[in-house]
């Protein structure tokens, strides 16, 4: 018997992170009468990359914007069951204007035709995932394939001016795609793996009370005192042994006592400042960006996990909010697509593909990748001035006002995220997601010592809130099913991704 450890709080399960994955895991444990757990959250709020806030008396989404899809989406079901969706609201089709750098508006028919062609190119990329046919030789990325399709398409356009316009539209749509996918350039995204992402039907749904309104119905189900805010995890000390569970016998365990409970050399210790927590198992929902940038696991994670963490992309997607005292855009202008002349980006601001109207006095611009990282380092007045310069040029109106306020997200420099969401890069695959999701066992124990959750651990819904939610629930279920004597696991190397794919969506 060793000496009692000071200031150590012991629990059956510790969940790291109170984003949607961590909250889903906690709820699932509580629903199955397993309440000996805590949730450690580094920030002073719950939600992670779901972050609705109020600025200038207006609700804005700094993080997740929409519920992606209706059919089979647990987030939609949850929102509906708590009256968070305005079922009477029928969004009107937005009025989109595409303009060149000299303020010339592109005929809508040409815009529509070009967009239709672009979507066909993108859908063809998705088809390679089934393996029914092979990509063209030497083409490995979505960007390369789409550019090849664009070149073939434009060759058939006889008018040089039309070709130039359409090329600008295609470039704009590819910039838009980097924000949807979460990457710097579509040439970074693996061609064959694009189809691994599954889109749920029903379009994008926004919540009138903000996406964060969905958090309280989940949080309210948790036992009092289980959430520890402002508890940044700096070290996770786990018993290395052998994560395939083959190197030691139960008789070798060292047992010490903490708060009247036994802990062994199979216990995980989690350091938060001067506090230490102990657990039989942990559910790690740290974002992929944090896993990439932090070395908090002692010893390090197995090589197969480290390599997969390194291979997956974790893109930066930021928003630029422009607040005005008075409206200045016409009622027939809901979004302005920016058709830059040059194929190559010379300034960070040229990565902004559009400004959309949230309401009459609030515009939203999107930016991704390297240019978003550059923007994050700039003062917001400089960003607001640059956006005004762009709007004046593309709308050919020197009197467009400066915003009264400019607010930008900074997800890359946010130490608790280090980026926005996951994409599968060239040379990576769905297998890397499954490697990260795989639970870790030691000493032939059926119960995993570490399970992983978060959008980056769902093989089909990566980059989404519903993917994170389902992964959290599946990670909790993995711990629960191992405790049920009537439902033993066959071996210790069960893959969590099989749970994620088979667990009911609603």
Coordinates of C-alpha atoms in Angstrom, one line a residue:
X1 CA 0.0 0.0 0.0
X2 CA 1.3 3.4 -0.9
X3 CA 0.7 6.8 0.7
X4 CA -2.5 8.6 0.0
X5 CA -2.2 11.2 -2.8
X6 CA -2.9 14.8 -1.9
X7 CA -5.7 16.8 -3.6
X8 CA -6.8 14.0 -5.9
X9 CA -10.5 13.6 -6.7
X10 CA -11.5 10.1 -7.9
X11 CA -14.3 9.3 -10.3
X12 CA -15.3 6.4 -12.5
X13 CA -15.3 8.5 -15.6
X14 CA -13.9 11.9 -16.5
X15 CA -15.1 13.7 -19.6
X16 CA -12.6 16.2 -21.0
X17 CA -14.4 19.1 -22.8
X18 CA -18.0 20.4 -22.5
X19 CA -18.6 20.9 -26.2
X20 CA -21.5 19.1 -27.7
X21 CA -19.6 15.8 -27.8
X22 CA -18.8 16.0 -24.0
X23 CA -22.3 17.0 -23.1
X24 CA -23.8 14.2 -25.2
X25 CA -21.5 11.7 -23.5
X26 CA -22.4 13.0 -20.0
X27 CA -26.2 12.9 -20.8
X28 CA -25.9 9.4 -22.1
X29 CA -24.1 8.2 -18.9
X30 CA -26.8 9.9 -16.7
X31 CA -29.6 8.4 -18.7
X32 CA -28.2 5.0 -17.9
X33 CA -27.8 5.7 -14.1
X34 CA -24.0 6.2 -14.3
X35 CA -23.5 9.4 -12.4
X36 CA -20.0 9.0 -11.0
X37 CA -18.4 11.3 -13.5
X38 CA -17.3 14.9 -14.0
X39 CA -16.8 17.1 -17.0
X40 CA -13.7 19.3 -17.2
X41 CA -14.1 22.4 -19.4
X42 CA -11.2 24.7 -20.0
X43 CA -13.4 27.8 -20.8
X44 CA -15.8 29.7 -18.7
X45 CA -18.8 28.5 -20.8
X46 CA -20.1 25.3 -22.3
X47 CA -20.6 24.6 -26.0
X48 CA -17.1 24.6 -27.5
X49 CA -17.4 25.6 -31.1
X50 CA -21.1 26.4 -30.6
X51 CA -21.0 30.0 -29.6
X52 CA -23.9 32.3 -30.0
X53 CA -23.5 35.8 -28.6
X54 CA -25.2 39.2 -28.7
X55 CA -23.3 42.2 -30.2
X56 CA -25.0 45.6 -30.6
X57 CA -28.2 44.0 -29.5
X58 CA -28.0 41.5 -32.4
X59 CA -27.6 37.7 -32.1
X60 CA -24.6 36.4 -34.0
X61 CA -23.1 32.9 -34.4
X62 CA -19.4 33.0 -33.8
X63 CA -19.2 29.2 -34.3
X64 CA -21.6 26.6 -35.7
X65 CA -24.1 28.3 -37.9
X66 CA -26.8 25.8 -38.9
X67 CA -28.2 22.4 -38.2
X68 CA -27.1 20.6 -41.3
X69 CA -30.1 18.5 -42.5
X70 CA -33.4 17.5 -41.0
X71 CA -33.9 13.8 -41.7
X72 CA -32.2 11.7 -39.1
X73 CA -30.4 14.6 -37.5
X74 CA -30.4 14.3 -33.7
X75 CA -29.8 18.1 -33.3
X76 CA -32.9 18.8 -35.3
X77 CA -34.9 16.3 -33.2
X78 CA -33.6 17.8 -30.0
X79 CA -34.4 21.4 -31.2
X80 CA -37.9 20.4 -32.3
X81 CA -38.7 18.6 -29.0
X82 CA -37.8 21.7 -27.0
X83 CA -39.6 24.2 -29.3
X84 CA -36.4 25.8 -30.5
X85 CA -37.3 25.7 -34.3
X86 CA -39.7 28.2 -35.8
X87 CA -41.8 25.8 -37.8
X88 CA -43.8 28.7 -39.3
X89 CA -40.8 30.4 -40.7
X90 CA -40.3 29.8 -44.4
X91 CA -37.0 31.4 -45.6
X92 CA -37.3 33.2 -48.9
X93 CA -34.8 32.4 -51.6
X94 CA -31.9 34.9 -51.3
X95 CA -31.3 37.4 -54.0
X96 CA -27.7 36.8 -55.0
X97 CA -25.7 39.4 -57.0
X98 CA -22.3 38.5 -58.5
X99 CA -20.1 41.5 -59.4
X100 CA -16.7 42.0 -60.9
X101 CA -14.0 44.2 -59.5
X102 CA -15.2 47.2 -61.6
X103 CA -18.7 46.8 -60.3
X104 CA -20.2 45.0 -63.3
X105 CA -23.1 42.7 -62.4
X106 CA -23.0 39.3 -64.0
X107 CA -26.3 38.2 -65.7
X108 CA -28.1 35.9 -63.3
X109 CA -28.6 33.2 -66.0
X110 CA -24.9 33.0 -66.5
X111 CA -24.3 32.7 -62.7
X112 CA -27.0 30.0 -62.5
X113 CA -25.5 28.1 -65.4
X114 CA -22.0 28.2 -64.1
X115 CA -23.1 27.1 -60.6
X116 CA -25.0 24.2 -62.1
X117 CA -21.9 23.0 -64.0
X118 CA -19.7 23.4 -60.8
X119 CA -22.1 21.3 -58.8
X120 CA -21.9 18.6 -61.4
X121 CA -18.1 18.6 -61.2
X122 CA -18.3 18.3 -57.4
X123 CA -20.8 15.5 -57.5
X124 CA -18.5 13.5 -59.9
X125 CA -15.7 13.9 -57.3
X126 CA -17.9 12.3 -54.7
X127 CA -18.6 9.3 -56.9
X128 CA -15.0 8.0 -56.6
X129 CA -15.5 7.0 -53.0
X130 CA -17.6 4.0 -54.0
X131 CA -14.8 2.5 -56.0
X132 CA -17.0 2.0 -59.0
X133 CA -14.4 3.7 -61.2
X134 CA -10.9 5.2 -60.8
X135 CA -9.9 8.9 -60.9
X136 CA -7.9 10.2 -63.9
X137 CA -4.2 9.3 -63.7
X138 CA -2.2 11.8 -61.5
X139 CA -5.3 13.5 -60.1
X140 CA -5.4 13.1 -56.3
X141 CA -7.3 16.1 -55.0
X142 CA -10.7 17.6 -55.3
X143 CA -9.2 20.9 -56.5
X144 CA -7.2 19.2 -59.3
X145 CA -10.2 17.3 -60.5
X146 CA -12.5 20.3 -60.5
X147 CA -9.9 22.5 -62.3
X148 CA -9.6 19.8 -64.9
X149 CA -13.4 19.8 -65.4
X150 CA -13.4 23.6 -65.5
X151 CA -10.7 23.7 -68.2
X152 CA -12.7 21.2 -70.4
X153 CA -15.9 23.1 -69.8
X154 CA -14.4 26.5 -70.7
X155 CA -12.7 25.2 -73.8
X156 CA -16.2 24.9 -75.3
X157 CA -17.2 28.5 -74.6
X158 CA -16.6 30.5 -77.8
X159 CA -16.8 34.0 -76.3
X160 CA -13.6 35.1 -74.5
X161 CA -15.4 37.6 -72.2
X162 CA -17.9 34.9 -71.1
X163 CA -15.0 32.5 -70.5
X164 CA -13.3 35.1 -68.3
X165 CA -16.5 35.8 -66.3
X166 CA -17.2 32.1 -65.8
X167 CA -13.6 31.4 -64.7
X168 CA -14.1 34.1 -62.0
X169 CA -17.3 32.5 -60.9
X170 CA -15.7 29.1 -60.6
X171 CA -12.9 30.6 -58.6
X172 CA -15.4 32.2 -56.2
X173 CA -17.3 28.9 -55.8
X174 CA -14.0 27.1 -55.0
X175 CA -13.2 29.7 -52.3
X176 CA -16.7 29.1 -50.9
X177 CA -16.1 25.4 -50.9
X178 CA -13.0 25.9 -48.7
X179 CA -15.2 27.4 -46.1
X180 CA -17.8 24.6 -46.4
X181 CA -15.1 21.9 -46.3
X182 CA -12.7 23.5 -43.8
X183 CA -9.4 23.8 -45.7
X184 CA -7.0 26.3 -47.3
X185 CA -7.4 25.1 -50.8
X186 CA -9.5 22.4 -52.4
X187 CA -6.3 20.9 -53.8
X188 CA -5.5 19.9 -50.2
X189 CA -8.6 17.7 -50.0
X190 CA -8.4 14.0 -51.0
X191 CA -10.4 13.3 -54.1
X192 CA -11.4 9.7 -53.3
X193 CA -12.4 10.5 -49.7
X194 CA -14.7 13.4 -50.5
X195 CA -17.6 11.0 -50.8
X196 CA -17.0 9.6 -47.3
X197 CA -18.9 12.6 -45.9
X198 CA -22.7 11.9 -45.8
X199 CA -25.1 14.8 -46.2
X200 CA -28.4 14.6 -44.4
X201 CA -31.4 15.8 -46.3
X202 CA -33.5 18.8 -45.5
X203 CA -31.2 21.8 -45.9
X204 CA -29.7 24.1 -43.3
X205 CA -31.8 25.1 -40.3
X206 CA -31.0 28.1 -38.1
X207 CA -32.4 28.5 -34.6
X208 CA -34.1 31.8 -33.8
X209 CA -32.6 31.8 -30.3
X210 CA -29.1 31.0 -31.6
X211 CA -27.4 27.6 -31.9
X212 CA -26.4 27.9 -28.2
X213 CA -30.1 27.6 -27.2
X214 CA -29.7 23.9 -27.8
X215 CA -27.2 23.5 -25.0
X216 CA -29.4 24.1 -22.0
X217 CA -31.8 21.3 -22.7
X218 CA -28.8 19.0 -22.7
X219 CA -27.0 20.6 -19.8
X220 CA -30.1 20.6 -17.6
X221 CA -30.2 16.8 -17.6
X222 CA -26.8 16.5 -15.9
X223 CA -26.4 16.0 -12.2
X224 CA -25.6 19.1 -10.1
X225 CA -21.9 19.8 -9.6
X226 CA -20.6 17.5 -12.4
X227 CA -19.4 20.4 -14.6
X228 CA -16.0 22.1 -13.7
X229 CA -15.6 25.2 -15.8
X230 CA -12.2 27.0 -16.1
X231 CA -10.5 23.7 -15.7
X232 CA -7.9 23.5 -18.5
X233 CA -6.3 20.0 -18.7
X234 CA -2.6 20.4 -18.9
X235 CA -1.6 16.7 -18.5
X236 CA -3.2 13.3 -19.0
X237 CA -1.1 10.6 -17.3
X238 CA -2.3 7.2 -18.4
X239 CA -0.9 3.8 -17.7
X240 CA 1.0 2.9 -20.8
X241 CA 1.3 -0.9 -20.3
X242 CA 0.2 -2.0 -23.7
X243 CA -2.9 -0.5 -25.3
X244 CA -3.7 -3.8 -26.9
X245 CA -3.9 -5.3 -23.4
X246 CA -1.2 -7.9 -23.3
X247 CA 1.6 -7.0 -21.0
X248 CA 0.6 -7.4 -17.4
X249 CA -1.6 -9.4 -15.0
X250 CA -4.1 -8.1 -12.5
X251 CA -2.0 -9.6 -9.7
X252 CA 0.7 -6.9 -10.5
X253 CA -1.6 -4.0 -9.7
X254 CA -0.4 -1.5 -7.1
X255 CA -3.4 -0.2 -5.0
X256 CA -3.5 3.1 -3.1
X257 CA -6.3 4.9 -1.5
X258 CA -7.7 8.3 -2.5
X259 CA -10.7 9.7 -0.7
X260 CA -11.7 6.3 0.5
X261 CA -11.6 4.8 -3.0
X262 CA -9.0 2.4 -4.4
X263 CA -6.9 3.6 -7.4
X264 CA -4.4 1.4 -9.2
X265 CA -1.7 1.6 -11.7
X266 CA -4.5 1.3 -14.2
X267 CA -5.9 4.7 -13.1
X268 CA -5.7 7.8 -15.4
X269 CA -4.6 11.0 -13.7
X270 CA -5.6 14.4 -15.1
X271 CA -3.9 17.6 -14.1
X272 CA -5.8 20.9 -14.1
X273 CA -3.5 23.6 -12.6
X274 CA -2.9 22.6 -9.0
X275 CA -5.7 20.0 -9.0
X276 CA -5.4 16.4 -9.9
X277 CA -8.3 14.1 -10.8
X278 CA -8.2 10.3 -11.1
X279 CA -10.5 8.1 -13.2
X280 CA -11.0 4.5 -14.2
X281 CA -11.8 5.8 -17.8
X282 CA -11.8 9.1 -19.6
X283 CA -13.7 10.3 -22.6
X284 CA -11.4 12.8 -24.5
X285 CA -13.3 15.3 -26.6
X286 CA -10.4 17.7 -27.2
X287 CA -10.7 19.2 -30.7
X288 CA -8.4 17.8 -33.4
X289 CA -6.5 21.2 -33.5
X290 CA -5.7 20.8 -29.8
X291 CA -4.6 17.2 -30.3
X292 CA -2.3 18.4 -33.1
X293 CA -0.7 21.2 -31.2
X294 CA -0.6 19.9 -27.6
X295 CA 1.4 17.2 -26.1
X296 CA -0.7 16.5 -23.0
X297 CA -0.7 12.7 -23.0
X298 CA 2.0 11.1 -20.9
X299 CA 3.2 8.8 -22.3
X300 CA 2.4 9.9 -25.8
X301 CA -0.5 8.3 -27.7
X302 CA 0.3 5.2 -29.8
X303 CA 2.1 5.9 -33.1
X304 CA -0.9 4.9 -35.2
X305 CA -3.0 7.6 -33.5
X306 CA -0.3 10.3 -33.7
X307 CA 0.2 9.6 -37.4
X308 CA -3.6 9.8 -38.1
X309 CA -3.9 13.0 -36.1
X310 CA -1.1 14.5 -38.1
X311 CA -2.5 13.4 -41.5
X312 CA -6.1 14.8 -41.1
X313 CA -6.7 18.4 -42.0
X314 CA -8.1 20.8 -39.4
X315 CA -9.0 23.9 -41.3
X316 CA -9.5 27.5 -40.3
X317 CA -12.8 29.1 -41.2
X318 CA -13.5 32.6 -39.8
X319 CA -16.4 35.1 -40.0
X320 CA -16.3 38.8 -40.4
X321 CA -19.3 40.7 -39.0
X322 CA -19.9 44.3 -40.2
X323 CA -22.4 46.3 -38.1
X324 CA -23.9 49.5 -39.5
X325 CA -26.1 52.2 -38.0
X326 CA -28.3 52.4 -41.2
X327 CA -29.1 50.1 -44.0
X328 CA -27.5 50.8 -47.4
X329 CA -28.0 47.7 -49.5
X330 CA -31.1 47.4 -51.6
X331 CA -33.9 45.0 -50.7
X332 CA -33.0 42.9 -53.8
X333 CA -29.5 42.3 -52.6
X334 CA -29.1 39.5 -50.0
X335 CA -25.6 38.3 -50.9
X336 CA -22.8 39.8 -53.0
X337 CA -20.5 37.3 -54.7
X338 CA -17.0 38.8 -55.2
X339 CA -15.6 37.9 -58.6
X340 CA -11.9 38.7 -58.3
X341 CA -10.0 39.1 -61.6
X342 CA -6.8 37.3 -60.6
X343 CA -6.5 33.5 -60.2
X344 CA -3.8 33.9 -57.6
X345 CA -4.5 35.5 -54.3
X346 CA -2.2 38.4 -53.6
X347 CA -3.8 39.8 -50.4
X348 CA -5.5 38.1 -47.5
X349 CA -8.8 40.0 -48.3
X350 CA -9.0 38.4 -51.7
X351 CA -10.0 35.1 -50.1
X352 CA -13.3 36.6 -49.0
X353 CA -15.8 35.2 -51.5
X354 CA -18.9 37.0 -50.5
X355 CA -20.7 39.3 -48.1
X356 CA -24.2 38.2 -47.1
X357 CA -26.9 40.2 -45.4
X358 CA -27.9 38.8 -42.0
X359 CA -30.3 41.8 -41.7
X360 CA -30.4 45.4 -43.0
X361 CA -27.6 46.6 -40.7
X362 CA -25.4 43.5 -40.4
X363 CA -23.3 41.9 -43.1
X364 CA -21.3 38.7 -42.8
X365 CA -18.1 37.8 -44.7
X366 CA -16.4 34.4 -44.7
X367 CA -12.7 33.6 -45.1
X368 CA -10.7 30.4 -44.8
X369 CA -7.2 29.0 -44.6
X370 CA -3.9 30.8 -44.6
X371 CA -5.6 34.1 -45.4
X372 CA -7.9 33.7 -42.3
X373 CA -4.8 33.1 -40.2
X374 CA -3.3 36.4 -41.5
X375 CA -6.6 38.2 -40.8
X376 CA -6.7 37.0 -37.2
X377 CA -3.6 38.9 -36.5
X378 CA -5.0 42.2 -37.7
X379 CA -6.9 44.9 -35.7
X380 CA -10.6 44.8 -36.4
X381 CA -10.7 48.5 -37.6
X382 CA -8.1 47.6 -40.3
X383 CA -10.3 44.6 -41.3
X384 CA -13.5 46.8 -41.4
X385 CA -11.7 49.4 -43.5
X386 CA -10.5 46.8 -45.9
X387 CA -14.0 45.3 -46.2
X388 CA -15.4 48.8 -46.9
X389 CA -12.8 49.2 -49.7
X390 CA -13.9 45.9 -51.2
X391 CA -17.6 46.7 -51.1
X392 CA -17.1 50.2 -52.6
X393 CA -15.1 48.6 -55.4
X394 CA -17.3 45.7 -56.3
X395 CA -20.5 47.7 -55.9
X396 CA -19.0 50.7 -57.7
X397 CA -20.2 53.0 -54.9
X398 CA -17.7 55.3 -53.2
X399 CA -20.3 56.3 -50.6
X400 CA -20.7 52.9 -48.9
X401 CA -20.2 53.7 -45.2
X402 CA -17.6 52.3 -42.9
X403 CA -19.1 49.9 -40.3
X404 CA -19.8 51.2 -36.9
X405 CA -18.3 48.0 -35.5
X406 CA -16.4 45.1 -37.0
X407 CA -16.1 41.7 -35.1
X408 CA -14.1 38.8 -36.4
X409 CA -13.8 35.2 -35.2
X410 CA -10.3 33.9 -34.5
X411 CA -10.6 30.2 -34.3
X412 CA -7.0 29.5 -35.2
X413 CA -5.5 31.6 -32.3
X414 CA -8.2 30.2 -29.9
X415 CA -6.0 27.9 -27.7
X416 CA -9.0 25.8 -27.0
X417 CA -9.7 25.0 -30.6
X418 CA -6.7 25.8 -32.8
X419 CA -9.0 25.8 -35.9
X420 CA -12.5 25.1 -37.0
X421 CA -13.3 21.6 -38.2
X422 CA -11.9 18.5 -39.9
X423 CA -11.4 17.6 -43.5
X424 CA -9.7 14.6 -45.1
X425 CA -6.5 15.8 -46.8
X426 CA -4.6 14.2 -49.7
X427 CA -2.9 11.1 -48.4
X428 CA -5.3 10.8 -45.5
X429 CA -8.4 8.6 -45.4
X430 CA -11.5 7.6 -43.4
X431 CA -9.3 5.1 -41.7
X432 CA -7.4 7.9 -40.0
X433 CA -10.7 9.0 -38.4
X434 CA -11.3 5.5 -37.2
X435 CA -7.8 5.2 -35.8
X436 CA -8.4 8.3 -33.7
X437 CA -11.8 7.1 -32.6
X438 CA -10.5 3.7 -31.6
X439 CA -10.8 3.2 -27.8
X440 CA -7.6 2.2 -25.8
X441 CA -7.5 -0.7 -23.5
X442 CA -4.8 -2.1 -21.2
X443 CA -4.1 -5.3 -19.3
X444 CA -6.8 -7.3 -21.1
X445 CA -9.5 -5.1 -19.6
X446 CA -12.8 -5.0 -21.5
X447 CA -13.5 -1.4 -20.3
X448 CA -11.5 1.1 -22.3
X449 CA -9.2 3.4 -20.3
X450 CA -9.5 6.1 -23.0
X451 CA -12.3 6.7 -25.5
X452 CA -12.3 9.6 -28.0
X453 CA -15.2 11.7 -29.2
X454 CA -15.7 14.9 -31.3
X455 CA -16.5 15.8 -34.9
X456 CA -13.1 14.5 -36.0
X457 CA -14.0 10.9 -34.8
X458 CA -17.2 10.4 -36.8
X459 CA -16.4 8.6 -40.1
X460 CA -19.3 10.1 -42.1
X461 CA -20.4 13.3 -40.2
X462 CA -17.0 14.9 -39.5
X463 CA -17.0 18.7 -39.4
X464 CA -20.6 18.8 -38.0
X465 CA -22.3 19.3 -34.7
X466 CA -24.5 16.2 -35.2
X467 CA -21.3 14.2 -35.9
X468 CA -19.8 15.4 -32.6
X469 CA -23.0 14.7 -30.7
X470 CA -23.3 11.1 -32.0
X471 CA -19.6 10.4 -31.3
X472 CA -20.0 11.5 -27.7
X473 CA -23.0 9.3 -27.2
X474 CA -21.2 6.4 -28.8
X475 CA -18.1 6.9 -26.6
X476 CA -20.3 6.8 -23.4
X477 CA -22.2 3.8 -24.7
X478 CA -18.8 2.0 -25.2
X479 CA -18.1 2.4 -21.5
X480 CA -21.6 1.3 -20.5
X481 CA -21.8 -1.8 -22.6
X482 CA -18.5 -3.0 -21.2
X483 CA -20.0 -2.8 -17.7
X484 CA -23.0 -5.0 -18.6
X485 CA -22.4 -8.6 -17.7
X486 CA -25.0 -9.8 -20.2
X487 CA -23.4 -7.9 -23.1
X488 CA -19.6 -8.6 -23.0
X489 CA -17.3 -7.3 -25.6
X490 CA -15.4 -9.8 -27.8
X491 CA -11.9 -8.7 -27.1
X492 CA -10.3 -5.5 -26.2
X493 CA -9.6 -4.0 -29.6
X494 CA -13.2 -3.1 -30.6
X495 CA -13.4 -0.2 -32.9
X496 CA -15.5 2.7 -31.7
X497 CA -16.4 3.7 -35.3
X498 CA -18.6 0.6 -35.5
X499 CA -20.6 1.9 -32.6
X500 CA -20.8 5.4 -34.1
X501 CA -22.2 4.0 -37.4
X502 CA -24.7 1.6 -35.8
X503 CA -26.1 3.7 -32.9
X504 CA -29.6 5.1 -33.6
X505 CA -29.6 8.6 -34.9
X506 CA -32.7 9.7 -33.0

